[in-house]
């Protein structure tokens, strides 16, 4: 099905990746917006809007989407709590997919991590390792933090149980601990491994991103899916039907 797409943040790295991906699967970018453009002027007639811009731009787009009845896909990250609340309120009349990572592989990694943690329990010590390019400014990555959240929930552990790296005389590893470690270097787009290290064996779940197109193709998959949904805010676990699978 060909979609007519409003794209916000069109000149950015992800905006360009989405334009390439949309062209490759036959969708049409009918409105390519960036800083200074007003979405409400062009949103009518679009099947769906996609936002990969900046945190302070999403509220205006969500209001335009809500007012015009246009489904919205939000990939932008870094919203503060007031922005999140305003976005949720504006989107009440329409369906939307809002996800911090649109990679299909990463969303499957979340799912497998949750299942593995519940099956193995804390006899298998969980540790998360991520590696990104040398330009990345924050650590650990948002995705590693997401994996730690999934693990904490599965084991019922608190933020205090998370060890961000280790150095010096740390003593023995406590049983109720999740380690998280960040490596930086070169042009690595994003590697994440979750270790479950037991006595006599170790399970490693690894995802490696080698191209930004994975996020773009995931967002386009969400854009096709969201048009068939009732009003509500969904994420990629819903798009991939990973939510209630046994
Ligand atoms: P980028 O800096 O390359 O591009 C951002 C674009 O947004 C720029 O062209 C900028 O001019 C534009 N912009 C800034 N303010 C705007 C405004 N008020 N209105 C419209 N456009 C505006 O960044 P990027 O790497 O393309 O990432 C964009 C966003 O997507 C970031 O928040 C990033 O964290 C997020 N991201 C999400 C995923 C995911 O899978 N969810 C993946 C990659 C990046």
PDB file of C-alpha atoms and ligand atoms in Angstrom, residues 7-16 33-37 39 51-58 74-79 98-103 107 212 214-216 219, ligand 1:
ATOM      1  CA  UNK A   7       8.044  13.807   7.271  1.00  0.00           C
ATOM      2  CA  UNK A   8       9.271  16.130  10.048  1.00  0.00           C
ATOM      3  CA  UNK A   9      13.050  16.565  10.410  1.00  0.00           C
ATOM      4  CA  UNK A  10      13.495  15.800   6.712  1.00  0.00           C
ATOM      5  CA  UNK A  11      17.000  17.297   6.428  1.00  0.00           C
ATOM      6  CA  UNK A  12      18.461  15.282   9.336  1.00  0.00           C
ATOM      7  CA  UNK A  13      20.334  11.941   9.260  1.00  0.00           C
ATOM      8  CA  UNK A  14      17.165   9.975   9.995  1.00  0.00           C
ATOM      9  CA  UNK A  15      15.015  12.205   7.763  1.00  0.00           C
ATOM     10  CA  UNK A  16      17.278  11.427   4.803  1.00  0.00           C
ATOM     11  CA  UNK A  33       9.329  19.603   6.765  1.00  0.00           C
ATOM     12  CA  UNK A  34      12.247  20.811   8.844  1.00  0.00           C
ATOM     13  CA  UNK A  35      12.998  23.642  11.268  1.00  0.00           C
ATOM     14  CA  UNK A  36      10.658  26.634  10.775  1.00  0.00           C
ATOM     15  CA  UNK A  37       7.951  24.796   8.795  1.00  0.00           C
ATOM     16  CA  UNK A  39       2.839  21.167   9.918  1.00  0.00           C
ATOM     17  CA  UNK A  51       8.650  12.681  13.235  1.00  0.00           C
ATOM     18  CA  UNK A  52      12.444  12.297  13.536  1.00  0.00           C
ATOM     19  CA  UNK A  53      13.356  15.869  14.480  1.00  0.00           C
ATOM     20  CA  UNK A  54      14.025  17.480  17.857  1.00  0.00           C
ATOM     21  CA  UNK A  55      12.232  17.060  21.175  1.00  0.00           C
ATOM     22  CA  UNK A  56      10.706  20.556  21.158  1.00  0.00           C
ATOM     23  CA  UNK A  57       9.167  20.073  17.680  1.00  0.00           C
ATOM     24  CA  UNK A  58       6.959  17.060  18.421  1.00  0.00           C
ATOM     25  CA  UNK A  74       7.245   9.453  16.644  1.00  0.00           C
ATOM     26  CA  UNK A  75      10.925   8.457  16.558  1.00  0.00           C
ATOM     27  CA  UNK A  76      12.290  11.647  18.133  1.00  0.00           C
ATOM     28  CA  UNK A  77      13.793  11.126  21.611  1.00  0.00           C
ATOM     29  CA  UNK A  78      14.701  13.396  24.529  1.00  0.00           C
ATOM     30  CA  UNK A  79      11.250  14.852  25.366  1.00  0.00           C
ATOM     31  CA  UNK A  98       5.948   6.235  19.738  1.00  0.00           C
ATOM     32  CA  UNK A  99       9.216   4.294  20.098  1.00  0.00           C
ATOM     33  CA  UNK A 100      12.776   5.126  21.118  1.00  0.00           C
ATOM     34  CA  UNK A 101      14.152   2.431  18.803  1.00  0.00           C
ATOM     35  CA  UNK A 102      12.453   1.331  15.565  1.00  0.00           C
ATOM     36  CA  UNK A 103      14.905  -1.463  14.758  1.00  0.00           C
ATOM     37  CA  UNK A 107      12.671  -4.893  19.662  1.00  0.00           C
ATOM     38  CA  UNK A 212      20.525   3.558   9.891  1.00  0.00           C
ATOM     39  CA  UNK A 214      16.951  -0.375   9.984  1.00  0.00           C
ATOM     40  CA  UNK A 215      15.340   2.462  11.991  1.00  0.00           C
ATOM     41  CA  UNK A 216      13.834   3.976   8.825  1.00  0.00           C
ATOM     42  CA  UNK A 219       9.324   3.436  11.186  1.00  0.00           C
TER      43      UNK A 219
HETATM   44  P1  LIG B   1      19.718  15.156  13.142  1.00  0.00           P
HETATM   45  O1  LIG B   1      20.251  16.210  14.064  1.00  0.00           O
HETATM   46  O2  LIG B   1      20.580  14.628  12.048  1.00  0.00           O
HETATM   47  O3  LIG B   1      18.353  15.688  12.450  1.00  0.00           O
HETATM   48  C1  LIG B   1      17.331  16.365  13.131  1.00  0.00           C
HETATM   49  C2  LIG B   1      16.594  17.239  12.112  1.00  0.00           C
HETATM   50  O4  LIG B   1      15.486  17.855  12.769  1.00  0.00           O
HETATM   51  C3  LIG B   1      17.476  18.381  11.556  1.00  0.00           C
HETATM   52  O5  LIG B   1      17.351  18.455  10.152  1.00  0.00           O
HETATM   53  C4  LIG B   1      16.895  19.618  12.234  1.00  0.00           C
HETATM   54  O6  LIG B   1      17.011  20.810  11.431  1.00  0.00           O
HETATM   55  C5  LIG B   1      15.437  19.214  12.376  1.00  0.00           C
HETATM   56  N1  LIG B   1      14.733  20.011  13.380  1.00  0.00           N
HETATM   57  C6  LIG B   1      15.224  20.587  14.501  1.00  0.00           C
HETATM   58  N2  LIG B   1      14.259  21.313  15.104  1.00  0.00           N
HETATM   59  C7  LIG B   1      13.154  21.188  14.337  1.00  0.00           C
HETATM   60  C8  LIG B   1      11.846  21.713  14.429  1.00  0.00           C
HETATM   61  N3  LIG B   1      11.494  22.532  15.444  1.00  0.00           N
HETATM   62  N4  LIG B   1      10.947  21.373  13.489  1.00  0.00           N
HETATM   63  C9  LIG B   1      11.276  20.556  12.460  1.00  0.00           C
HETATM   64  N5  LIG B   1      12.525  20.041  12.296  1.00  0.00           N
HETATM   65  C10 LIG B   1      13.444  20.363  13.243  1.00  0.00           C
HETATM   66  O7  LIG B   1      19.229  13.999  14.096  1.00  0.00           O
HETATM   67  P2  LIG B   1      18.893  12.472  13.687  1.00  0.00           P
HETATM   68  O8  LIG B   1      20.077  11.619  13.916  1.00  0.00           O
HETATM   69  O9  LIG B   1      18.195  12.461  12.370  1.00  0.00           O
HETATM   70  O10 LIG B   1      17.842  12.096  14.838  1.00  0.00           O
HETATM   71  C11 LIG B   1      16.608  12.787  14.954  1.00  0.00           C
HETATM   72  C12 LIG B   1      15.866  12.282  16.185  1.00  0.00           C
HETATM   73  O11 LIG B   1      15.540  10.881  16.007  1.00  0.00           O
HETATM   74  C13 LIG B   1      16.675  12.355  17.472  1.00  0.00           C
HETATM   75  O12 LIG B   1      15.796  12.679  18.533  1.00  0.00           O
HETATM   76  C14 LIG B   1      17.230  10.940  17.650  1.00  0.00           C
HETATM   77  O13 LIG B   1      17.517  10.604  18.986  1.00  0.00           O
HETATM   78  C15 LIG B   1      16.051  10.156  17.120  1.00  0.00           C
HETATM   79  N6  LIG B   1      16.381   8.805  16.636  1.00  0.00           N
HETATM   80  C16 LIG B   1      15.476   7.848  16.926  1.00  0.00           C
HETATM   81  C17 LIG B   1      15.647   6.558  16.442  1.00  0.00           C
HETATM   82  C18 LIG B   1      14.581   5.553  16.728  1.00  0.00           C
HETATM   83  O14 LIG B   1      14.702   4.406  16.272  1.00  0.00           O
HETATM   84  N7  LIG B   1      13.510   5.940  17.433  1.00  0.00           N
HETATM   85  C19 LIG B   1      16.770   6.239  15.687  1.00  0.00           C
HETATM   86  C20 LIG B   1      17.695   7.236  15.382  1.00  0.00           C
HETATM   87  C21 LIG B   1      17.474   8.528  15.882  1.00  0.00           C
END
